[in-house]
XYZ file of C-alpha atoms in Angstrom:
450
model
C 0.000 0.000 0.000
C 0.809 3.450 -0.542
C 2.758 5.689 1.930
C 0.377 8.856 3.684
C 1.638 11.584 5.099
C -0.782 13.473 7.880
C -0.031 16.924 7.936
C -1.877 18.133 11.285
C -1.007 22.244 12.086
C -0.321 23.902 15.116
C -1.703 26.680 17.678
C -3.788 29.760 16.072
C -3.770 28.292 12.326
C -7.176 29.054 10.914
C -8.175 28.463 6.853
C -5.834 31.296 5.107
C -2.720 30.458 7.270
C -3.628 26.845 6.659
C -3.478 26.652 2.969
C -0.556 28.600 2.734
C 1.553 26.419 5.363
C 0.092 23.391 3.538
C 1.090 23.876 0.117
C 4.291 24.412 1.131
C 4.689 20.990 3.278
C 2.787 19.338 0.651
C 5.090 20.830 -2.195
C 8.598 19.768 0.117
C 7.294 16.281 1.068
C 6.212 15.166 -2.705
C 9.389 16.148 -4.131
C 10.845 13.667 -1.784
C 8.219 10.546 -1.829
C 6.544 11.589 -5.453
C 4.730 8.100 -4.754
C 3.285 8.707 -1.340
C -0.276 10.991 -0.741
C 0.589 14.128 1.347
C -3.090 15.408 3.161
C -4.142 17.960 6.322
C -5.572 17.843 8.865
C -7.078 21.009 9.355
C -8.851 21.168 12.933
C -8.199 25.199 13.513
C -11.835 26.354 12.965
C -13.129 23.739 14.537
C -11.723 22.390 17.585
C -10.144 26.074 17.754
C -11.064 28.681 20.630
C -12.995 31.677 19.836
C -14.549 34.139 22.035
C -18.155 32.764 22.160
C -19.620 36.148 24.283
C -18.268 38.547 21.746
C -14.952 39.352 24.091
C -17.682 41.161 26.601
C -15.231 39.700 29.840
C -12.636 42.077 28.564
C -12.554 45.204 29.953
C -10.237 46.674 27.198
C -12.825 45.878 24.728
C -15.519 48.228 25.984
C -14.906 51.749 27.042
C -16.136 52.468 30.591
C -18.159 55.278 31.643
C -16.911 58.796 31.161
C -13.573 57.389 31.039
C -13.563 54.838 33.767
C -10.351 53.617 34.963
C -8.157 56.269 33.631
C -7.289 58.003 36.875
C -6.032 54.667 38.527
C -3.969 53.626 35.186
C -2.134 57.147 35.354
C -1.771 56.482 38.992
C -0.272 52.678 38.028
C 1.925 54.118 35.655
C 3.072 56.872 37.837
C 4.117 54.313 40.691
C 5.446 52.441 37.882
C 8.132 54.746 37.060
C 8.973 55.534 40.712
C 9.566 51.821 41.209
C 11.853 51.687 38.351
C 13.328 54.704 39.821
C 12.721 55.852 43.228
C 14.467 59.353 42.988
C 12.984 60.483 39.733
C 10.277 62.923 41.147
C 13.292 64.303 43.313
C 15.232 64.486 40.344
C 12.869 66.775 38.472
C 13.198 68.918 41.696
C 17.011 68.657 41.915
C 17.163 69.451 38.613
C 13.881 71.639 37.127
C 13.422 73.154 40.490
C 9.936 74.898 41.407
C 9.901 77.706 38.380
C 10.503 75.071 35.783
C 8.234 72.114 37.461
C 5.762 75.240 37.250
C 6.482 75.870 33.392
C 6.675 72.575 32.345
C 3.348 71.636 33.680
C 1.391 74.964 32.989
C -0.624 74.136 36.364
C 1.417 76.816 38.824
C 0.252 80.404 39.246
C 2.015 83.580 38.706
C 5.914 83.758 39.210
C 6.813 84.099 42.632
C 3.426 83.081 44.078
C 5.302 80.486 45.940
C 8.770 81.692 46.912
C 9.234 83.268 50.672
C 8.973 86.632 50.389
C 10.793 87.209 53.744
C 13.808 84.259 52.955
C 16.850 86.280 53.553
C 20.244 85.651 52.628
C 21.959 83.658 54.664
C 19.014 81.548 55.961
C 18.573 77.997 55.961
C 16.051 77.009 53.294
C 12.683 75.395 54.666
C 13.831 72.085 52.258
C 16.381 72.006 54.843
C 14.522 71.060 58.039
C 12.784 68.497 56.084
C 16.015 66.910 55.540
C 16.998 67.451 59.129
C 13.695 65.500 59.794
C 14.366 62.485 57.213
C 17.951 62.340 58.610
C 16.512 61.885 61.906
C 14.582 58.640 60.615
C 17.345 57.586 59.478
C 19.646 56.980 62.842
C 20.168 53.602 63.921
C 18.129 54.888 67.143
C 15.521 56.924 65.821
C 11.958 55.964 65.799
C 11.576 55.367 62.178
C 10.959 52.229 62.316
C 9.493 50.848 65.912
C 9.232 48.068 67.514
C 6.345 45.728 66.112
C 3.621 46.532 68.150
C 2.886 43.168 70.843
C -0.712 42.332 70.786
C -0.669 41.079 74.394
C 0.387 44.331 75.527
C -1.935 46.094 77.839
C -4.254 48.428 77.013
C -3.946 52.179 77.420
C -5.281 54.344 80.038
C -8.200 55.190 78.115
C -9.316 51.514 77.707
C -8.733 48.699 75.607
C -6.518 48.969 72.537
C -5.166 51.861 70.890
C -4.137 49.671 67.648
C -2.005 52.119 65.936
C -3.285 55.389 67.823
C 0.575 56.477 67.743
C 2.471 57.217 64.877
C 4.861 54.845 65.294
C 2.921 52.087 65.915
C 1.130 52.159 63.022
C 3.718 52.945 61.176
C 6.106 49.779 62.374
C 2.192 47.784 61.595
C 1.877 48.752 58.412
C 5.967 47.942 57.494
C 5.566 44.214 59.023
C 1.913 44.034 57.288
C 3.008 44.764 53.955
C 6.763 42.403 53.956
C 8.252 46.100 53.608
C 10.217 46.383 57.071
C 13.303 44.517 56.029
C 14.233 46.518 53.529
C 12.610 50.249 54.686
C 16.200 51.200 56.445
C 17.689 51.028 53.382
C 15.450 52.328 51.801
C 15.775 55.505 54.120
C 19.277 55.502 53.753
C 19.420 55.448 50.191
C 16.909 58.394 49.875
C 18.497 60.512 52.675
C 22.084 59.879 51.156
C 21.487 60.933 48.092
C 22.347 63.878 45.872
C 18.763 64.630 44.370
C 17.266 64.484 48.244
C 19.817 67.063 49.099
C 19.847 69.355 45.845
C 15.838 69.293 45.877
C 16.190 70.661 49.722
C 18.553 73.251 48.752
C 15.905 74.825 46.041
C 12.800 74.432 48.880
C 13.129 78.174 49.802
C 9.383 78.685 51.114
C 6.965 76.669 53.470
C 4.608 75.078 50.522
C 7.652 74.108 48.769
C 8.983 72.772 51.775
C 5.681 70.434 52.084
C 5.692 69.479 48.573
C 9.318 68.028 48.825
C 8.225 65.824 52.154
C 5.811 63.980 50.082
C 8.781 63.556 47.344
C 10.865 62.527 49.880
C 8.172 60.023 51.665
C 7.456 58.663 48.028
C 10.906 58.179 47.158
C 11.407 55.834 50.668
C 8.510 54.044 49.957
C 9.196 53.900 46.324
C 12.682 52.530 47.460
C 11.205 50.144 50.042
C 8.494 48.478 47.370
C 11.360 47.836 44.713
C 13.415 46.067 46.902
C 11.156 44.039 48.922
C 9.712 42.867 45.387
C 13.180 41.939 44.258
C 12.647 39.041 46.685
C 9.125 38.808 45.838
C 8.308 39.398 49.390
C 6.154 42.253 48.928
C 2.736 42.293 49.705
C 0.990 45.661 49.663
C -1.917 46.920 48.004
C -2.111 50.727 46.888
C -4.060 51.648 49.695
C -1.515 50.415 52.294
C 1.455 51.827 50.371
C -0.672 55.517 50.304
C -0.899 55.326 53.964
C 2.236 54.505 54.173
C 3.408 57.888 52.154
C 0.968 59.887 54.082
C 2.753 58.454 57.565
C 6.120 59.158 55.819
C 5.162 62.690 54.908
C 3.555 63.757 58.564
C 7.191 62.684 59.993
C 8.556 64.810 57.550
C 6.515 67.946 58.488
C 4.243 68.153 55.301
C 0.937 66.993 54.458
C -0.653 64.492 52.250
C 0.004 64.702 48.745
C -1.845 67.704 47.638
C -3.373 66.939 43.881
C -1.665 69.165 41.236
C 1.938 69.134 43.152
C 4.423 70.210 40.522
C 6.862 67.385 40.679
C 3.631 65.074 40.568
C 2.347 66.390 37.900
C 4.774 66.463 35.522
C 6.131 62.597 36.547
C 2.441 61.923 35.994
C 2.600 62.937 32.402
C 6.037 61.175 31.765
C 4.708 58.198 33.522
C 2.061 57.944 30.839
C 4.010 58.445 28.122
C 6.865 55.954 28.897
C 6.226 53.332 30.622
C 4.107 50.198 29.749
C 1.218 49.840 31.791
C -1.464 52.712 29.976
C -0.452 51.279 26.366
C -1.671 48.092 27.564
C -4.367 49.346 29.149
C -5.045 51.227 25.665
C -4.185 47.950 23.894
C -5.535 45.378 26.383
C -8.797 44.620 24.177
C -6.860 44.142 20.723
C -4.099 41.846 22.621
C -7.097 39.952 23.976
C -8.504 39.328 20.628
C -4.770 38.822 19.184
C -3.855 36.158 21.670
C -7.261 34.240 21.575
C -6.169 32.011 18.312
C -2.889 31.205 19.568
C -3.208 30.819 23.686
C -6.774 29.998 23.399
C -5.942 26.877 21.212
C -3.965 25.658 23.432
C -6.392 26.135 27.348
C -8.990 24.801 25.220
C -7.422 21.759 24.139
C -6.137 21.424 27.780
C -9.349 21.003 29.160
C -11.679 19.689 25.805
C -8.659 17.575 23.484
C -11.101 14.612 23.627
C -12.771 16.268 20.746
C -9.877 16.679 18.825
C -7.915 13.851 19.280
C -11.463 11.288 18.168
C -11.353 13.814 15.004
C -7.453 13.263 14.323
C -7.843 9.447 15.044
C -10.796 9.462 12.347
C -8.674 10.916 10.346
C -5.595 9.007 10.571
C -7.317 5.538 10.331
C -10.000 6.821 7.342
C -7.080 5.156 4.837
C -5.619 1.774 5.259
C -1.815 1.660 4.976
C 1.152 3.244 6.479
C 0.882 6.901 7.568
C 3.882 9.547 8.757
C 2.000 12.139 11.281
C 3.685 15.089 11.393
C 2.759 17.172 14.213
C 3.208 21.411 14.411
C 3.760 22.666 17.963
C -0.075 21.615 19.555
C -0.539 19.619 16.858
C 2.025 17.391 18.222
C 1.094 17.688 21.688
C -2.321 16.128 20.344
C -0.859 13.608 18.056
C 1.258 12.259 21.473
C -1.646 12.409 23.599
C -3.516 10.481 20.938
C -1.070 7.685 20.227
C -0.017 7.115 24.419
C -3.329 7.023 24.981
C -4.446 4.366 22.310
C -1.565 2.310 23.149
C -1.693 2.641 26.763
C -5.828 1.467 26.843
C -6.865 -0.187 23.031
C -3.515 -1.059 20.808
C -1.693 1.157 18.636
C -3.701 3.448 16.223
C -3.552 1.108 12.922
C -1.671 2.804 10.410
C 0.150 5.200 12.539
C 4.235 4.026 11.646
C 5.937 7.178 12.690
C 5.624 10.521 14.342
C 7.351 13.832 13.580
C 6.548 16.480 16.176
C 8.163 19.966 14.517
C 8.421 22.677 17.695
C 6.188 20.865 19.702
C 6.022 21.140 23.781
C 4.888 17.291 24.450
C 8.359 16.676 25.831
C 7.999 19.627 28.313
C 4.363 18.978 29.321
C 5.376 15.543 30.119
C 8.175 16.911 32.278
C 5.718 19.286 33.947
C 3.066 16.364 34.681
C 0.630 18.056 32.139
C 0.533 15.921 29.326
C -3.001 14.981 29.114
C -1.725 10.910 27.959
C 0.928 9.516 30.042
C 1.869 10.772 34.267
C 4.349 12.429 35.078
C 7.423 10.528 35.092
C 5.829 7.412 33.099
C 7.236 5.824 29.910
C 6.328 5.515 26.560
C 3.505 2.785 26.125
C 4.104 -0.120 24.159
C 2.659 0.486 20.782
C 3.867 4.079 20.216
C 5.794 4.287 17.251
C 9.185 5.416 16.292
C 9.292 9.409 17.310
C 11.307 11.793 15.563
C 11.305 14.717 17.607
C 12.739 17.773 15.660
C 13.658 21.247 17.283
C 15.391 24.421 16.992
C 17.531 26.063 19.879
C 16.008 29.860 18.687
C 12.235 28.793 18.945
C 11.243 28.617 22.782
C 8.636 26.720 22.324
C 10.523 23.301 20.858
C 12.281 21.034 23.211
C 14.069 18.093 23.458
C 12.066 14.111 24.093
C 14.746 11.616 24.061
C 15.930 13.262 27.588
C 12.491 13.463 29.000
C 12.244 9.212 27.844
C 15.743 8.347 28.418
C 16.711 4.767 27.122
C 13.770 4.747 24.830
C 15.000 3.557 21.271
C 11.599 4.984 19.187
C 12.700 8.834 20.504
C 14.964 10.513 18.367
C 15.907 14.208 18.384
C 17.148 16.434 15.739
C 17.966 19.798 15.565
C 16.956 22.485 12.704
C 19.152 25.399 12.430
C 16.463 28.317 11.055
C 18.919 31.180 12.197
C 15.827 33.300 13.017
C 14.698 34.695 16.403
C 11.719 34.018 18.106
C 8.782 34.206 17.159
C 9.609 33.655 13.733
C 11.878 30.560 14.207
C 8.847 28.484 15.421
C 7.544 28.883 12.257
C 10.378 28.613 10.069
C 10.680 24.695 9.925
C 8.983 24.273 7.052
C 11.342 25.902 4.305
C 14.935 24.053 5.797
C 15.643 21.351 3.863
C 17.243 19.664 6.379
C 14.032 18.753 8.205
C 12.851 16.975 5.060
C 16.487 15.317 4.817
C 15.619 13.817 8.320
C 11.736 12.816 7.703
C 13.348 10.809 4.699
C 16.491 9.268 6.919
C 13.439 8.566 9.644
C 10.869 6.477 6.745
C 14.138 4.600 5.453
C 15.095 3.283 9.507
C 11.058 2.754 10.087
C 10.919 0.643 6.860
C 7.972 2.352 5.504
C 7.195 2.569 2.097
């Protein structure tokens, strides 16, 4: 009987990407066996996620009302920044000063509105006691960081608790609460010892200036603490706890809570939205969504509903009597694996099916993981697979090796593809080397098919 070859695709392939990928394979393969029948399997629109409701659980696909969401994804991106940079709103103080914060951001009033107009020569500037007052938290035996409060001990003299009635204790609270205290002394020092902490204090001539660089300074700290405690990944603080925290920071510093429209704020607000990544995907979240669905949504739906597919690729491969090659794209392999472990494992092999060819497939990993649908983790091969010619390429992330994951198995085989293209594009560049069809041919000459 005549040789088949099974061509069955891979993640996100629907109809147009199909044909195209097919004729190629097809074209490649009957050059080779000009005897043997090349067919698809095409299960994309099929067996192939789609977003049934219309996309309606994305939020990025509807536009709230008036605009909803737009204050807290300026305020993500602004804490963004300051993570990746706790001393850039001191910076644009140390640098731009007051006047040019002011001009920059169009939102202060007439020159000189906010300059002292008794400072005198000679006179410390009010940034100054501020950064007495952060230098102060920062002594080994200040109170800048207390004592955790002890819940056993006794109550004050106006009755029972007083949970955080002083500073200090709330303050030391909210550190331990959050995973931040390790790291918040370092965090002070690193503010207080810097150059942009003490160049923004020099330029705080007058009171309101004074009270806009505390909050800088408390943001910077806690800025500081946040980045390092999620280094470790020991962070655990929501944006309400780390506000309180600023606003705590800020009272020890002699200013007030952030005061909306503070010049430094305002214009690290508008650089926050324009550099860093969280507002374009906020923008972008919807079309991503829909982007993503063909490719990741292939692969959760076959996760939890392959049964489907695998029935339709066993119809398939069994439809014509004789010897068939499977060759297997990425999920398609996963599937054709799941399909032929579990045949052989429960019923016999799948009749016809003399060799497999997984191209950039992650079988070999999900068996590694324990999350290959066919065979637990740590099992081998069944009796009744067939030979396996696993072929990869060390630029596509998504291919990896089998003969390690079935070690002493003589029906696994790896090869390697050199595509000499980065990823993404080198998980789809198989198909034009010639040296995978080299190795298909060197694998149906060892299988003795044909």
């Amino acid at each position: 009987m005549a040789m088949r070859f099974l061509f069955v695709h891979g993640t996100g392939v629907r109809r147009e990407r199909h044909d195209a990928l097919f004729a190629l394979v097809r074209e490649r393969l009957a050059a080779r066996f000009p005897g043997a029948a090349v067919e698809s399997c095409f299960w994309g629109e099929r067996f192939g996620a789609s977003m049934g409701a219309g996309g309606v659980s994305v939020p990025g696909l509807r536009t709230g009302p008036d605009g909803a969401g737009d204050a807290d994804a300026a305020e993500a991106a602004e804490w963004g920044l300051l993570l990746a940079d706790p001393l850039c709103e001191l910076r644009v103080l140390a640098e731009a000063g007051w006047d040019t914060a002011r001009a920059a951001d169009g939102s202060g009033g007439p020159e000189g509105e906010d300059d002292d107009p008794f400072a005198m020569p000679g006179i410390r500037a009010a940034g100054a006691r501020v950064l007495d007052l952060l230098d102060h938290l920062d002594r080994p035996d200040a109170a800048g960081l207390p004592h955790r409060p002890d819940p056993k001990a006794p109550a004050g003299p106006d009755g029972p608790p007083d949970p955080g009635a002083a500073r200090g204790d709330e303050l030391a609270s909210l550190l331990h609460g959050t995973g931040l205290a390790p790291g918040f002394r370092a965090a002070l020092d690193t503010v207080a010892r810097s150059e942009e902490a003490a160049r923004a204090g020099e330029r705080a001539t007058a009171e309101p200036q004074a009270r806009e660089l505390a909050t800088a300074l408390a943001r910077a700290v806690a800025a500081a603490a946040l980045a390092a405690a999620a280094a470790g990944a020991d962070a655990d603080c929501t944006a309400a706890e780390r506000d309180r925290l600023v606003e705590l920071l800020t009272a020890r510093l002699g200013g007030d809570a952030r005061v909306p429209g503070a010049r430094a704020a305002a214009v690290l607000g508008r650089l926050a939205m324009r550099v860093t990544t969280q507002p374009l995907l906020n923008a972008r979240r919807g079309a991503l969504t829909v982007g993503a669905t063909p490719a990741l949504g292939d692969i959760l739906r076959y996760q939890a509903r392959g049964a489907g597919l695998r029935a339709f690729l066993h119809e398939r491969i069994t439809a014509v009597p004789g010897p068939t090659v499977l060759i297997g794209h990425s999920l398609g392999g996963i599937a054709l694996v799941d399909l032929l472990a579990l045949e052989a494992a429960t019923g016999g092999p799948v009749p016809g099916a003399e060799l497999l060819v997984t191209v950039g497939s992650q079988a070999p990993y999900l068996h590694e993981i324990g999350a290959l649908t066919a065979l637990p983790p740590g099992s081998a091969l069944p009796y009744g697979f067939p030979r396996w010619l696993n072929v990869y390429d060390r630029q596509d992330v998504l291919s990896y090796l089998a003969a390690p994951v079935f070690p002493g198995d003589p029906r696994v085989t790896d090869h390697e593809v050199s595509s000499r293209q980065p990823f993404p594009a080198s998980h789809s560049a198989y198909w034009k080397q010639p040296s995978l069809y080299e190795r298909i041919e060197q694998a149906v000459t060892e299988a003795g098919i044909g």
